[in-house]
Amino acid sequence: MKVFRLRLVKLLLLGFLLANLVFFYYTWNTLLWRRISRALSGDPSSEPEDMPKVAKLSPKDKVRNANKHIRKSITIVFYGQYNFEQDLKASIDSILDVIPNMPILVLQEGGAEYAYPPVSYERNLTAGEEHTVIFQSLSFDVRRTRQELNPLAAIRTKYALLMPDSVRLSSKNLLQKILREINSLGQPGQPKEQRPPVPPEETVRRMVLVPFAGNLKSFSSCLKMQMDLPNWTLELVATNDSRHCDLFLQKHAILLDVAALGAMPEPFTLPFPEMLYMQAKIANLSTTVFPQAFQEGRRLFASFHTKQRRMELRRRQFREMYKKLQIKRIVRRTYKIPGKAQAREVWGHGLVLDGQFSSSNTSLPLVTDIDLFGCERTTKSCIGNVYGGRPFYSYMEKHTPPCCLDKLRTTFNHVLEEFENVGIRYWLDNHALKSAIETNQLSPDAYDIDISFNVQDLERSNSMKKSQSKPYVDNEGFYWIKATDGHYFRVQFSKPNQVGVNLLPYEISGTEARASGFFGWKASTFSADFLHPMSTVLFLGKSVMCPNNVFEYLEAKHIKVLTADVDVEEE
C-alpha cells in the first residue's frame, strides 16, 4: 500500500511538471509572434515594457546640440578680401545669426592696398553669446612671436572652411552636410552605409568645394592642372567633370583638414585660392565639388574703378605667384570659338585666371594658347652667368626655361636667314649639331647655339663687319658683338637679354680647318674633308648645313651622339 502511494505521488508530480511546460511553451510562442507582428507593422507599443525609455530631446535641445557639433568641428576663415570694397560685417552677422558663437577668423594682408581702410567689427551680443570673431594680420611684426604670427595657431577645430567675402547663411543644413561629406571615407556618391566615418586622429587628404548660387553656368568652373616644374610649365585644361577638378575658378568655399593646411609651405598667400590649389596639387590632395551651393551676399566690384583696381592687384599677385613657383610657360586648353578675341587680352595678358576662362560648351573646339613669361628684349636672360658649363638651374634639377629656348630659336633663325641671304658658308656645330642629329630639336638644357663659318666670308655680312669695331644693333633689335675672350662673334636677342648664338670663324687652308682667333675646347683642328661636300640636317624645322660624316666629326671633337638613326643628306 505504501509503495502504491509513492508511485501515485510521483505520477502526479510528473503530470504537474508536464502541464507547466506545455503552458509555458504556448504562452512564450504566443507572445513571440505578437512581438514580431507588431514590429513588422511599426507599432511603437511593441517595445518591451521592462526596457528603459530614452528621453526625447526637445527641438531647442536638438538645435543646441547641432550648433555645438558644428562649432567644435569647423572654423570659418575669411581670406582674400579687399578692404576698399568688402561685405565682411553682413557676412559674419548672417553666420552668427544662424550659429551663435561660431568661431570665425578673418585674415588680412599687411600691405596698405589690402588692409586700408581698416575693417572694424562690432556686434550687439545677446544672452549666451561670446566674442568669437578674431581679426589677424598676416604682416610681419618683429614684436610678435612665431606662434602669434602663425594664423593656424588661432584655429582650434579639425576643419577650416575657407570662405570668400559676401556670403549669406540662411540655415546650418549645408554646413552639416559638407561636414558629413568630409567626415566620410570612400568615394563621393556612395551610400552612407558604405562610407565609414573618418577616425578623429586621421588627416583627411581631401577638399570639399562648395560653389555659390550666383556662379555663371555658361562658363566652365573646373580645370585639370598639370605642373611640370623641371620644365617651368603649368598646363590648364578646361573641363566640366567635377570629379577631376584640380582648380575651381568661380566663387566658392573650401572645407579641408587643418592638418593638411598646415602641411603646406604657405597656405595663406595671394592670389587666393589659386596659390592654395597649386600647393594642394603638389601635396596630392583630392577634391570633391559639393552639389549644393551657398547664397550670395552683396555684389562687389560693380563699378569700373573698383573692378580695375582689383584686377591690377590680381595681375601683380599672379606675377609674384609665377615667380615664386618658377613658372615661365602656361599652356591653356579652352573651349571657345576660333578667331574670337582671346579672353586673356581682356583680363591681363595671360596672367590672371578668372571665371571666364573657358566656355562650358564642350562641343566648341578645344583651342590651345601658350604664354611665356621671363625673357623679353628689355629684360635680362633667365639663364644668367654660366660657370663650368652648368647654369644655376641645372643644380635645381631643372631644364632651360622655355622662354629662353624660344628666344634662342628666334635668334638662330635670324642669324640663319642673314647667312643664307649673303651667301656665307656655315655649318651647325658642337652640341647644337648633336641635338639636331638626336632629336632635330634644341636640347632641353641648351643655353646657346654654335654656328661655325668660313672666315673668308666674314666681309659678306654687313652686321659682322660693323660689330668688329663696336657692338651693333640691327633693324630687328638683335645685338651683334665681338667677344672679348677671342675673335669670335655673338648675336644676342638684345643688349640686356644675352640669350644668343655663337659665330665661330674657321680658316680653311689645304687639308685642315683651324680656329681663327678663338680658343678653348671648341677651337679644335679637324680635316677639311668634313666640309667637302657639305651635308644637311633637319633642325628646328629647317634644313641646316652640317659637315659630312657627322658622327666621325663629332667623335673627333669628343662629343658622343646617343643614336646613329638620323637622316643626313649630302649636298
Coordinates of C-alpha atoms in Angstrom, one line a residue:
M1 CA 0.0 0.0 0.0
K2 CA 2.9 2.3 0.9
V3 CA 4.6 1.6 -2.4
F4 CA 1.4 2.4 -4.3
R5 CA 1.1 5.8 -2.6
L6 CA 4.7 6.7 -3.6
R7 CA 4.1 5.8 -7.2
L8 CA 0.9 7.9 -7.2
V9 CA 2.7 11.0 -5.8
K10 CA 5.4 10.6 -8.5
L11 CA 2.9 10.4 -11.3
L12 CA 1.0 13.4 -10.0
L13 CA 4.3 15.4 -9.7
L14 CA 5.3 14.4 -13.2
G15 CA 1.9 15.4 -14.6
F16 CA 2.1 18.7 -12.9
L17 CA 5.5 19.4 -14.5
L18 CA 4.4 18.4 -17.9
A19 CA 1.4 20.7 -17.7
N20 CA 3.5 23.6 -16.7
L21 CA 5.9 23.0 -19.6
V22 CA 3.1 22.9 -22.1
F23 CA 1.6 26.1 -20.6
F24 CA 5.0 27.9 -20.7
Y25 CA 5.6 26.8 -24.3
Y26 CA 2.3 28.0 -25.7
T27 CA 2.5 31.3 -23.7
W28 CA 6.0 32.1 -25.0
N29 CA 5.1 31.2 -28.5
T30 CA 2.1 33.4 -28.5
L31 CA 4.0 36.4 -27.1
L32 CA 6.9 36.0 -29.6
W33 CA 4.6 36.1 -32.6
R34 CA 2.7 39.0 -31.2
R35 CA 6.0 41.0 -30.9
I36 CA 7.1 40.0 -34.4
S37 CA 3.8 41.1 -35.9
R38 CA 3.9 44.5 -34.0
A39 CA 7.5 45.1 -35.1
L40 CA 6.6 44.4 -38.8
S41 CA 3.6 46.7 -38.6
G42 CA 5.6 49.5 -37.0
D43 CA 3.6 49.6 -33.8
P44 CA 5.5 51.6 -31.2
S45 CA 3.8 49.7 -28.4
S46 CA 6.0 46.7 -29.5
E47 CA 8.8 47.9 -27.2
P48 CA 9.2 45.8 -24.1
E49 CA 7.8 47.4 -21.0
D50 CA 10.8 46.5 -19.0
M51 CA 13.3 48.3 -21.3
P52 CA 14.4 51.8 -20.1
K53 CA 12.9 54.6 -22.3
V54 CA 15.3 57.2 -23.7
A55 CA 14.1 60.8 -23.0
K56 CA 13.2 62.6 -26.3
L57 CA 15.0 65.8 -27.0
S58 CA 13.1 69.0 -27.5
P59 CA 13.6 71.0 -30.7
K60 CA 15.7 73.5 -28.8
D61 CA 18.0 70.8 -27.5
K62 CA 18.4 69.4 -31.0
V63 CA 19.4 72.8 -32.4
R64 CA 21.7 73.4 -29.5
N65 CA 23.5 70.0 -30.0
A66 CA 23.8 70.6 -33.7
N67 CA 25.3 74.0 -33.3
K68 CA 27.7 72.7 -30.7
H69 CA 28.8 69.9 -33.1
I70 CA 29.5 72.4 -35.9
R71 CA 31.3 74.8 -33.6
K72 CA 33.6 72.0 -32.4
S73 CA 34.3 70.8 -35.9
I74 CA 34.6 73.9 -38.2
T75 CA 36.3 77.3 -38.0
I76 CA 35.2 79.7 -40.8
V77 CA 38.2 81.6 -42.2
F78 CA 37.7 84.7 -44.4
Y79 CA 40.8 85.5 -46.6
G80 CA 41.4 87.2 -49.9
Q81 CA 39.1 90.1 -49.4
Y82 CA 39.8 93.7 -50.4
N83 CA 39.2 96.3 -47.7
F84 CA 38.4 99.1 -50.2
E85 CA 35.2 97.2 -51.1
Q86 CA 34.0 94.4 -48.8
D87 CA 31.0 92.9 -47.2
L88 CA 32.5 91.3 -44.1
K89 CA 30.2 92.7 -41.4
A90 CA 27.0 91.5 -43.1
S91 CA 28.6 88.1 -43.9
I92 CA 29.7 87.5 -40.4
D93 CA 26.4 88.6 -38.9
S94 CA 24.5 86.2 -41.2
I95 CA 26.6 83.3 -39.9
L96 CA 26.3 84.3 -36.2
D97 CA 22.6 84.7 -36.6
V98 CA 22.3 81.1 -37.6
I99 CA 25.0 79.6 -35.4
P100 CA 25.8 81.8 -32.4
N101 CA 29.4 81.7 -31.1
M102 CA 30.6 80.2 -34.3
P103 CA 34.5 80.5 -34.4
I104 CA 35.4 83.0 -37.2
L105 CA 38.9 84.0 -38.2
V106 CA 39.4 87.0 -40.6
L107 CA 42.9 87.1 -42.1
Q108 CA 44.2 90.3 -43.6
E109 CA 47.3 91.1 -45.7
G110 CA 49.6 93.7 -44.3
G111 CA 50.0 95.9 -47.4
A112 CA 48.2 99.2 -47.5
E113 CA 46.5 98.3 -50.7
Y114 CA 44.8 95.4 -48.9
A115 CA 44.5 96.4 -45.2
Y116 CA 43.5 100.0 -45.7
P117 CA 41.0 101.4 -44.8
P118 CA 40.9 99.2 -41.7
V119 CA 37.9 97.0 -41.1
S120 CA 36.2 97.1 -37.7
Y121 CA 33.5 94.7 -36.5
E122 CA 31.2 95.1 -33.5
R123 CA 28.2 93.0 -32.6
N124 CA 25.5 93.5 -30.1
L125 CA 25.7 90.3 -28.1
T126 CA 22.6 88.6 -26.9
A127 CA 22.3 86.3 -23.9
G128 CA 24.7 83.4 -24.2
E129 CA 26.8 85.0 -27.0
E130 CA 30.5 85.5 -26.8
H131 CA 33.2 87.3 -28.9
T132 CA 34.3 84.5 -31.2
V133 CA 35.4 86.7 -34.2
I134 CA 39.1 87.2 -34.5
F135 CA 40.9 89.6 -36.8
Q136 CA 44.6 88.7 -37.5
S137 CA 47.1 90.5 -39.8
L138 CA 49.5 88.4 -41.8
S139 CA 52.1 91.1 -42.0
F140 CA 55.4 90.5 -40.3
D141 CA 55.8 92.1 -36.9
V142 CA 59.1 91.7 -35.0
R143 CA 57.3 92.2 -31.7
R144 CA 55.2 89.1 -32.1
T145 CA 56.4 85.5 -31.5
R146 CA 56.4 82.9 -34.2
Q147 CA 53.3 81.3 -32.7
E148 CA 51.5 84.6 -32.8
L149 CA 52.4 85.1 -36.4
N150 CA 51.1 81.7 -37.4
P151 CA 47.4 82.1 -38.5
L152 CA 46.8 78.3 -38.0
A153 CA 47.5 78.7 -34.3
A154 CA 44.2 80.6 -33.9
I155 CA 42.2 77.6 -35.3
R156 CA 41.2 75.1 -32.6
T157 CA 38.9 72.8 -34.7
K158 CA 39.7 69.9 -37.0
Y159 CA 38.4 71.6 -40.2
A160 CA 38.6 75.0 -41.6
L161 CA 36.0 76.4 -44.0
L162 CA 37.8 79.0 -46.3
M163 CA 35.0 81.4 -47.1
P164 CA 35.1 84.2 -49.7
D165 CA 33.7 87.6 -48.9
S166 CA 30.0 88.4 -49.3
V167 CA 28.0 85.3 -48.2
R168 CA 24.6 84.8 -46.6
L169 CA 23.9 81.8 -44.5
S170 CA 20.2 81.1 -44.1
S171 CA 20.5 77.8 -42.2
K172 CA 23.0 75.4 -40.8
N173 CA 21.9 72.4 -43.0
L174 CA 24.5 73.0 -45.7
L175 CA 27.3 73.1 -43.0
Q176 CA 26.0 69.9 -41.6
K177 CA 26.0 68.2 -45.0
I178 CA 29.5 69.3 -46.0
L179 CA 30.8 68.2 -42.6
R180 CA 29.2 64.8 -43.0
E181 CA 30.7 64.6 -46.5
I182 CA 34.3 65.3 -45.4
N183 CA 33.9 63.1 -42.4
S184 CA 33.1 60.1 -44.5
L185 CA 35.6 57.7 -46.1
G186 CA 35.1 56.2 -49.6
Q187 CA 34.2 57.7 -52.9
P188 CA 31.7 60.6 -53.2
G189 CA 28.2 59.4 -54.2
Q190 CA 28.4 56.1 -52.4
P191 CA 25.6 55.3 -50.0
K192 CA 26.2 56.4 -46.4
E193 CA 26.1 52.9 -45.1
Q194 CA 29.1 52.0 -47.3
R195 CA 31.1 55.1 -46.2
P196 CA 32.5 54.6 -42.6
P197 CA 33.4 57.8 -40.6
V198 CA 36.9 59.2 -40.6
P199 CA 38.9 58.4 -37.4
P200 CA 39.4 61.6 -35.4
E201 CA 43.2 61.2 -35.4
E202 CA 43.4 60.7 -39.2
T203 CA 44.2 63.6 -41.6
V204 CA 41.6 64.0 -44.3
R205 CA 43.5 64.5 -47.6
R206 CA 40.5 65.8 -49.4
M207 CA 39.0 69.2 -50.0
V208 CA 35.2 69.8 -50.3
L209 CA 34.5 72.6 -52.7
V210 CA 31.1 74.4 -52.2
P211 CA 30.1 76.7 -55.1
F212 CA 27.9 79.8 -54.9
A213 CA 24.4 80.1 -56.4
G214 CA 25.4 83.1 -58.4
N215 CA 28.1 81.4 -60.5
L216 CA 27.6 81.6 -64.3
K217 CA 26.6 78.3 -65.9
S218 CA 27.8 79.4 -69.3
F219 CA 31.5 79.2 -68.2
S220 CA 33.4 76.2 -67.1
S221 CA 34.3 76.2 -63.4
C222 CA 36.7 73.2 -63.2
L223 CA 40.3 72.9 -64.6
K224 CA 42.6 69.9 -64.7
M225 CA 46.0 71.1 -63.8
Q226 CA 49.4 69.6 -64.7
M227 CA 52.6 71.1 -63.1
D228 CA 55.8 70.3 -64.9
L229 CA 58.3 72.1 -62.6
P230 CA 61.5 70.8 -64.2
N231 CA 60.3 72.4 -67.5
W232 CA 58.9 75.5 -65.8
T233 CA 55.5 74.7 -67.2
L234 CA 51.9 74.9 -65.9
E235 CA 49.2 73.3 -68.1
L236 CA 45.5 74.1 -67.6
V237 CA 42.7 72.2 -69.3
A238 CA 39.0 73.3 -69.0
T239 CA 36.6 70.6 -68.1
N240 CA 33.0 70.1 -66.8
D241 CA 33.9 67.0 -64.9
S242 CA 33.6 67.9 -61.2
R243 CA 35.3 64.6 -60.3
H244 CA 38.6 65.9 -61.7
C245 CA 38.6 69.5 -60.5
D246 CA 42.2 70.5 -59.7
L247 CA 41.3 74.2 -59.7
F248 CA 37.8 75.7 -59.2
L249 CA 37.6 79.1 -61.0
Q250 CA 34.3 80.7 -59.9
K251 CA 33.3 81.8 -56.5
H252 CA 33.3 79.0 -53.9
A253 CA 34.2 78.0 -50.4
I254 CA 36.7 75.3 -49.4
L255 CA 36.4 72.9 -46.5
L256 CA 39.6 71.0 -45.6
D257 CA 41.5 69.5 -42.7
V258 CA 43.6 72.0 -40.7
A259 CA 46.4 69.4 -40.6
A260 CA 46.5 69.2 -44.4
L261 CA 46.5 73.0 -44.5
G262 CA 49.4 73.2 -42.0
A263 CA 51.5 70.8 -44.1
M264 CA 51.6 73.3 -47.0
P265 CA 54.5 75.7 -47.1
E266 CA 52.4 78.9 -47.5
P267 CA 48.7 78.1 -47.3
F268 CA 47.6 81.7 -46.9
T269 CA 49.3 83.5 -49.9
L270 CA 47.9 85.7 -52.6
P271 CA 46.5 85.1 -55.1
F272 CA 43.9 83.1 -53.2
P273 CA 42.7 80.4 -53.6
E274 CA 44.9 79.8 -56.8
M275 CA 48.1 79.5 -54.8
L276 CA 46.4 77.1 -52.4
Y277 CA 45.3 74.9 -55.3
M278 CA 48.9 74.8 -56.6
Q279 CA 50.2 73.6 -53.2
A280 CA 47.3 71.1 -52.9
K281 CA 48.1 69.6 -56.3
I282 CA 51.7 69.1 -55.3
A283 CA 50.5 67.6 -52.0
N284 CA 48.2 65.2 -53.9
L285 CA 45.0 66.4 -52.2
S286 CA 41.9 65.3 -53.9
T287 CA 38.8 67.5 -54.4
T288 CA 35.0 67.0 -54.3
V289 CA 32.6 69.5 -55.7
F290 CA 29.5 69.6 -53.5
P291 CA 26.2 69.6 -55.4
Q292 CA 24.6 72.3 -53.2
A293 CA 25.6 76.0 -53.1
F294 CA 26.0 78.9 -50.7
Q295 CA 23.9 82.0 -51.2
E296 CA 25.5 85.2 -52.5
G297 CA 25.7 88.4 -50.4
R298 CA 26.0 91.9 -51.7
R299 CA 27.5 92.3 -55.2
L300 CA 31.1 93.5 -55.0
F301 CA 33.3 95.4 -57.5
A302 CA 30.3 96.6 -59.6
S303 CA 31.9 99.9 -60.5
F304 CA 34.6 100.3 -63.2
H305 CA 37.0 101.9 -60.8
T306 CA 36.9 99.2 -58.1
K307 CA 36.9 96.4 -60.8
Q308 CA 40.1 97.8 -62.4
R309 CA 41.8 98.4 -59.0
R310 CA 41.1 94.7 -58.1
M311 CA 42.3 93.5 -61.5
E312 CA 45.6 95.4 -61.2
L313 CA 46.2 93.9 -57.8
R314 CA 45.3 90.4 -59.1
R315 CA 47.8 90.8 -62.0
R316 CA 50.5 91.7 -59.5
Q317 CA 49.6 88.7 -57.3
F318 CA 49.7 86.2 -60.2
R319 CA 53.0 87.7 -61.4
E320 CA 54.5 87.1 -58.0
M321 CA 53.0 83.6 -57.8
Y322 CA 54.5 82.5 -61.1
K323 CA 57.9 83.9 -60.0
K324 CA 57.7 82.1 -56.6
L325 CA 56.7 78.8 -58.3
Q326 CA 59.2 79.3 -61.1
I327 CA 56.6 79.0 -63.8
K328 CA 57.6 80.5 -67.1
R329 CA 55.2 78.8 -69.5
I330 CA 51.4 78.5 -69.2
V331 CA 49.6 76.2 -71.6
R332 CA 45.8 76.8 -71.7
R333 CA 43.3 74.4 -73.4
T334 CA 39.9 76.1 -73.6
Y335 CA 36.6 75.6 -75.4
K336 CA 35.9 78.7 -77.5
I337 CA 35.1 79.9 -81.0
P338 CA 38.3 80.1 -83.1
G339 CA 39.1 83.6 -84.3
K340 CA 37.3 85.3 -81.5
A341 CA 39.2 87.8 -79.4
Q342 CA 41.2 86.0 -76.8
A343 CA 40.0 86.4 -73.2
R344 CA 43.5 86.9 -71.9
E345 CA 43.7 90.1 -74.0
V346 CA 40.9 91.5 -71.8
W347 CA 41.9 90.2 -68.4
G348 CA 45.6 90.7 -68.2
H349 CA 47.7 89.2 -71.0
G350 CA 47.6 85.7 -69.8
L351 CA 48.5 86.4 -66.2
V352 CA 45.2 86.1 -64.3
L353 CA 42.9 83.0 -64.1
D354 CA 39.3 84.1 -63.7
G355 CA 35.8 82.7 -64.0
Q356 CA 35.6 83.4 -67.8
F357 CA 38.5 81.1 -68.6
S358 CA 36.5 78.8 -70.9
S359 CA 33.1 78.2 -72.2
S360 CA 31.2 75.3 -70.6
N361 CA 30.0 74.2 -74.1
T362 CA 32.4 71.3 -74.8
S363 CA 31.1 71.0 -78.4
L364 CA 33.2 74.0 -79.3
P365 CA 36.8 73.4 -80.5
L366 CA 39.4 72.9 -77.8
V367 CA 41.9 75.8 -78.5
T368 CA 45.4 75.8 -77.1
D369 CA 47.1 79.0 -76.1
I370 CA 50.7 79.2 -74.8
D371 CA 52.0 82.2 -72.8
L372 CA 55.7 82.7 -72.0
F373 CA 56.9 84.8 -69.1
G374 CA 60.5 85.9 -68.4
C375 CA 62.7 86.6 -71.4
E376 CA 61.9 89.9 -73.2
R377 CA 64.0 92.3 -75.2
T378 CA 64.0 94.7 -72.3
T379 CA 64.8 92.2 -69.5
K380 CA 67.8 90.1 -68.6
S381 CA 68.1 86.5 -69.6
C382 CA 66.7 83.9 -67.2
I383 CA 69.9 81.8 -67.8
G384 CA 72.3 84.2 -66.0
N385 CA 76.0 83.6 -65.9
V386 CA 77.2 80.1 -66.6
Y387 CA 80.2 78.6 -64.8
G388 CA 81.8 75.3 -65.7
G389 CA 79.2 74.7 -68.5
R390 CA 76.4 74.4 -65.9
P391 CA 73.8 77.1 -65.5
F392 CA 72.4 77.7 -62.0
Y393 CA 69.1 75.9 -62.7
S394 CA 70.8 72.6 -63.5
Y395 CA 71.7 72.3 -59.8
M396 CA 68.0 72.6 -59.1
E397 CA 67.3 69.6 -61.5
K398 CA 65.6 71.9 -64.0
H399 CA 66.0 72.4 -67.7
T400 CA 66.5 75.7 -69.6
P401 CA 63.5 78.0 -69.1
P402 CA 61.1 77.7 -72.1
C403 CA 61.1 81.5 -72.6
C404 CA 64.9 81.4 -73.1
L405 CA 64.6 78.4 -75.5
D406 CA 62.0 80.4 -77.5
K407 CA 64.3 83.4 -77.8
L408 CA 67.2 81.2 -78.7
R409 CA 65.3 79.7 -81.6
T410 CA 64.3 83.2 -82.7
T411 CA 67.9 84.4 -82.7
F412 CA 69.1 81.3 -84.5
N413 CA 66.5 81.7 -87.3
H414 CA 67.5 85.4 -87.6
V415 CA 71.3 84.5 -88.0
L416 CA 70.5 81.7 -90.4
E417 CA 68.5 84.0 -92.6
E418 CA 71.3 86.6 -92.6
F419 CA 73.9 84.0 -93.5
E420 CA 71.9 82.4 -96.3
N421 CA 70.9 85.8 -97.7
V422 CA 74.6 86.9 -98.1
G423 CA 76.0 83.5 -99.0
I424 CA 78.2 82.8 -96.0
R425 CA 79.5 79.2 -95.9
Y426 CA 78.5 78.0 -92.4
W427 CA 77.7 74.7 -90.6
L428 CA 75.9 73.8 -87.4
D429 CA 78.5 72.8 -84.8
N430 CA 79.2 71.2 -81.4
H431 CA 76.2 70.4 -79.0
A432 CA 73.6 72.0 -81.3
L433 CA 74.7 69.6 -84.1
K434 CA 74.5 66.7 -81.6
S435 CA 70.9 67.7 -80.7
A436 CA 70.0 68.1 -84.4
I437 CA 71.2 64.5 -85.0
E438 CA 69.4 63.0 -82.0
T439 CA 66.1 64.9 -82.0
N440 CA 66.1 67.5 -84.8
Q441 CA 65.3 70.0 -81.9
L442 CA 67.1 72.0 -79.3
S443 CA 68.2 70.1 -76.3
P444 CA 66.1 70.9 -73.2
D445 CA 69.3 72.0 -71.5
A446 CA 70.7 74.2 -74.3
Y447 CA 71.6 77.8 -73.4
D448 CA 73.4 78.8 -76.7
I449 CA 73.9 77.5 -80.3
D450 CA 77.3 77.3 -82.1
I451 CA 77.5 78.1 -85.8
S452 CA 80.9 77.9 -87.4
F453 CA 81.7 79.7 -90.7
N454 CA 84.4 80.3 -93.2
V455 CA 86.4 83.3 -92.0
Q456 CA 86.9 84.3 -95.7
D457 CA 83.2 85.1 -95.9
L458 CA 83.2 87.5 -92.9
E459 CA 83.1 90.6 -95.1
R460 CA 79.9 89.4 -96.8
S461 CA 77.9 90.1 -93.7
N462 CA 77.2 93.8 -93.0
S463 CA 76.3 93.1 -89.4
M464 CA 79.5 91.2 -88.6
K465 CA 81.6 93.9 -90.3
K466 CA 80.0 96.6 -88.2
S467 CA 80.4 94.6 -85.0
Q468 CA 84.1 94.2 -85.4
S469 CA 84.8 97.7 -84.1
K470 CA 81.8 98.2 -81.7
P471 CA 78.6 96.4 -80.8
Y472 CA 75.9 96.7 -83.4
V473 CA 72.1 96.6 -83.1
D474 CA 70.4 95.6 -86.4
N475 CA 67.0 96.7 -87.6
E476 CA 65.2 93.9 -85.8
G477 CA 66.8 94.6 -82.4
F478 CA 69.4 91.8 -82.3
Y479 CA 72.7 92.7 -80.7
W480 CA 75.9 91.8 -82.6
I481 CA 79.1 91.8 -80.6
K482 CA 82.6 90.7 -80.9
A483 CA 83.6 88.6 -77.9
T484 CA 86.3 89.9 -75.6
D485 CA 87.8 86.4 -74.9
G486 CA 88.6 85.7 -78.6
H487 CA 88.0 86.8 -82.1
Y488 CA 84.6 85.1 -82.5
F489 CA 81.2 86.8 -82.7
R490 CA 78.0 86.5 -80.7
V491 CA 74.5 87.5 -81.7
Q492 CA 72.2 88.2 -78.7
F493 CA 68.4 88.5 -78.6
S494 CA 69.0 92.1 -77.3
K495 CA 71.6 94.0 -75.3
P496 CA 70.2 93.2 -71.9
N497 CA 69.0 89.8 -72.9
Q498 CA 72.1 87.7 -73.5
V499 CA 70.5 84.6 -74.9
G500 CA 72.3 84.1 -78.2
V501 CA 74.2 82.3 -80.9
N502 CA 78.0 82.0 -81.1
L503 CA 79.6 82.6 -84.5
L504 CA 82.9 80.7 -84.7
P505 CA 85.3 81.7 -87.6
Y506 CA 87.4 78.9 -89.1
E507 CA 90.3 79.3 -91.5
I508 CA 90.3 76.5 -94.1
S509 CA 93.8 76.1 -95.7
G510 CA 94.8 73.0 -97.6
T511 CA 93.5 69.9 -95.8
E512 CA 92.9 71.4 -92.4
A513 CA 90.3 73.7 -90.8
R514 CA 91.7 75.7 -87.9
A515 CA 90.1 78.1 -85.4
S516 CA 90.7 81.7 -86.4
G517 CA 91.4 83.7 -83.2
F518 CA 89.3 81.9 -80.6
F519 CA 90.4 79.3 -78.0
G520 CA 89.0 76.5 -75.8
W521 CA 87.6 73.1 -76.4
K522 CA 85.5 74.4 -79.3
A523 CA 88.7 75.6 -81.2
S524 CA 89.8 72.1 -82.4
T525 CA 91.5 71.5 -85.7
F526 CA 89.9 69.0 -88.0
S527 CA 90.2 67.7 -91.5
A528 CA 88.8 69.9 -94.3
D529 CA 87.4 66.8 -95.9
F530 CA 84.4 67.0 -93.5
L531 CA 83.4 70.2 -95.3
H532 CA 83.7 68.9 -98.9
P533 CA 81.0 68.2 -99.7
M534 CA 78.6 69.7 -97.1
S535 CA 75.6 67.8 -95.8
T536 CA 72.3 69.0 -94.3
V537 CA 70.4 68.0 -91.2
L538 CA 66.8 68.9 -90.1
F539 CA 67.0 71.3 -87.2
L540 CA 64.1 73.4 -85.7
G541 CA 62.0 72.7 -88.8
K542 CA 64.7 73.8 -91.3
S543 CA 67.4 72.2 -93.4
V544 CA 70.7 73.4 -91.9
M545 CA 74.2 72.9 -93.3
C546 CA 76.4 70.5 -91.4
P547 CA 79.7 68.6 -92.0
N548 CA 79.6 65.2 -93.8
N549 CA 80.2 62.1 -91.7
V550 CA 78.8 63.9 -88.7
F551 CA 79.4 61.0 -86.3
E552 CA 83.1 60.9 -87.0
Y553 CA 83.2 64.7 -87.0
L554 CA 81.7 64.9 -83.5
E555 CA 83.7 62.0 -82.3
A556 CA 86.9 63.9 -83.3
K557 CA 85.5 66.7 -81.0
H558 CA 84.9 64.3 -78.2
I559 CA 81.1 64.7 -78.4
K560 CA 79.2 61.4 -78.2
V561 CA 76.0 61.0 -80.1
L562 CA 73.3 58.9 -78.4
T563 CA 71.8 57.4 -81.6
A564 CA 73.0 56.9 -85.1
D565 CA 69.5 56.8 -86.6
V566 CA 69.5 60.1 -88.4
D567 CA 68.7 61.4 -91.9
V568 CA 71.7 63.4 -93.1
E569 CA 71.8 64.3 -96.8
E570 CA 75.0 65.2 -98.7
E571 CA 75.0 68.2 -100.9

